[in-house]
C-alpha angles and dihedrals in degrees: 000000000000098000128103132169145184116244095216090081133040092228122053128164127225104220131169118174129214128240129040092228090081090062093050090051093050093046088052093062092052109270108160127157138169087262092066087064090053095055095040100233113158111226138174122271116276117267110282124243089243091057091048090055092050094056104011099155099050095039095050090051089052092049091048090051091048091052088053091053098040098103092046091053092046090057092050093050090049094061090091123040114242121244116256098215094060093080129053117248096247091064096054091099090067092071119118086233087079098045093099102010144041102028090137094054121111118245090256093054091044089054091052093046092050093048091054091045092054090050099046104025092236139060101285090162089065093039090058088058098047123090115262089225098045117159121253127207111254101243098174118121106270093245090063089073091064097053122110126206136201116277091226112063131154120262121250134218112210115211121198119195120200147158120189093344122163108265093228091054092052092047092049089052090052094045094050090050093051095042097046102036116079107252094233090056100046108078099172148335120232122200117201112196108195095208099294116191093203106112092207089068092060114048100017095044091047090051090055091048091050091051092052093044091050087068097032108027114222093000095128118043122191123208114190122191117218089214133019110274100173132242096291099056090037090061090052089050089054092049091052091054094049122099105178120101090247127044125202113199114200143160113253093242101074138103120213118224127219117286095011097133107050098062091048097048091045093055093047092047089054092050122007091199093070117105110202134206122190120226108264130223125187129252102204109236094221106046102010092234116152114248116197116230123204120249112271147157121243126241142142144232127240091273084059094241107148121249138182118244135198110260110264117271090246089064092051091052090060089066087209115121092192094060119110114260114230107232131194094210146354130263095213119279115072147157123232143168104267097226094041089053089059093045091053092050105265109239124325101266089189087074117095129238107312145350137047097041091099092053091045092052093050093049092046095049093051096043092047100051106277134099140228125216142170118223118217092199094056109072128178128176117223132190112239101209124220088227137006126252100211105068146351091222102053094149094060092054094047091049092051092046091048091056090053089054091047095051095048105036113016104066111190091355092070086092088070091062093049090047093049091053090043094232128128119260092224120056094358091167091230117119107215095179129231113332098172094105092051091049089050089051091054091051093047093051091047092227126191125249125274089241088061089051093052093047099040105030110018108028089150090070110102116234125205125211136181093023108176098189142333136210137081124327106210125191109248094207098044107027096193092065124082137177109266140169118268123262091271128053113272091009123143116282120267138190109256140165112282111255106151095235126140097271089064 
């Protein structure tokens, strides 16, 4: 999953911005943080006190703006793992990995932990030393413990997707699924290896699978790709290998909490056209502690980056924390009736690698007669990596995938997506591939319009009308200054250093 959030607010947005030039620009004006030390990027010295005195007003405004954007920039930098050899060994202890963990480690063990962190995007060194069956805090609303569920529920196949994942993380995902899913409901576990080059995931993983299957023949299936297909097509591969009436599609760096399955399977049994997301908590990438996340719905912005939303007001009025939360879209992992998933068109396999498929599925399900909901009583903890394993150019793939969604499903509102990405609608120069089959699917399913979706499902989404033009407004007298939004959302425009990010 791409999304992250802060727990101090109920609404947090998952934003990753395009173009590395923005980072260079920001570094130029003196943005330096402790995180820079952890990723070993060499930057210029911070702005001197003398310089601040010379142009105090402008500079302080710039610094304030940079502080506001710091977390966004961190996330962009983290798309690609840094290279270990770029920093001498004696500075390894400066990494943010050791901010809340590992102070007692020797320099040699710190070096090993950092090397694994840079490879996996999380603390694999620590993961290897944690029990596979470790206990999790029960973070469900207290009323969930009093619910009862039908005795007869459909079985579920759990699919885990991975590429170059730490073996201990995969095994902990499997163990938590087996330990916290009633045995009579869990038909099988399917592992989809998207062409990992980590040797540990071949022989050692297969040994573990063979040991489990010796006691429960055929319980764990392994699908191995001969070339890397990306997350989207890997999920479809997992679905094709599944045989239970319900399929749960997850990353292989999760831990299931107690009682997660019964609420999900009950809702799908009641209506097979429901696509369900659990409520997610965070496994911190540095110390593997569980961080509780507030209950939320799942949506997106016009770039089609996922975002967490406050539950709708109608949900709050119920005064029932166990009630399903109506959700405009999906963050990533979800559970679905296996046959309905095929009827609705699976995932768009014309998309590349990663990103946008979750938003597209949510839109498609709603427009074509189904529904999406988040269940407060089904909680799963998920590692939010410091960087992604699939690609160093995640933004380009998400942009391309977003345009496919816009052209197939968004009707006249597709212009909002082009505008959000700041690219022309005509002759964009981006090849989005053949979308004829997806358009035919929409026609076959007799789906509703995107305007209906915005009005009926996602009224929180801001719509723009009478747009004359979009792009960057650059100062003709001082070319390094551009028009920008103010320091707070919806504030009056300001002049600000040109950085090429979304606000400009």
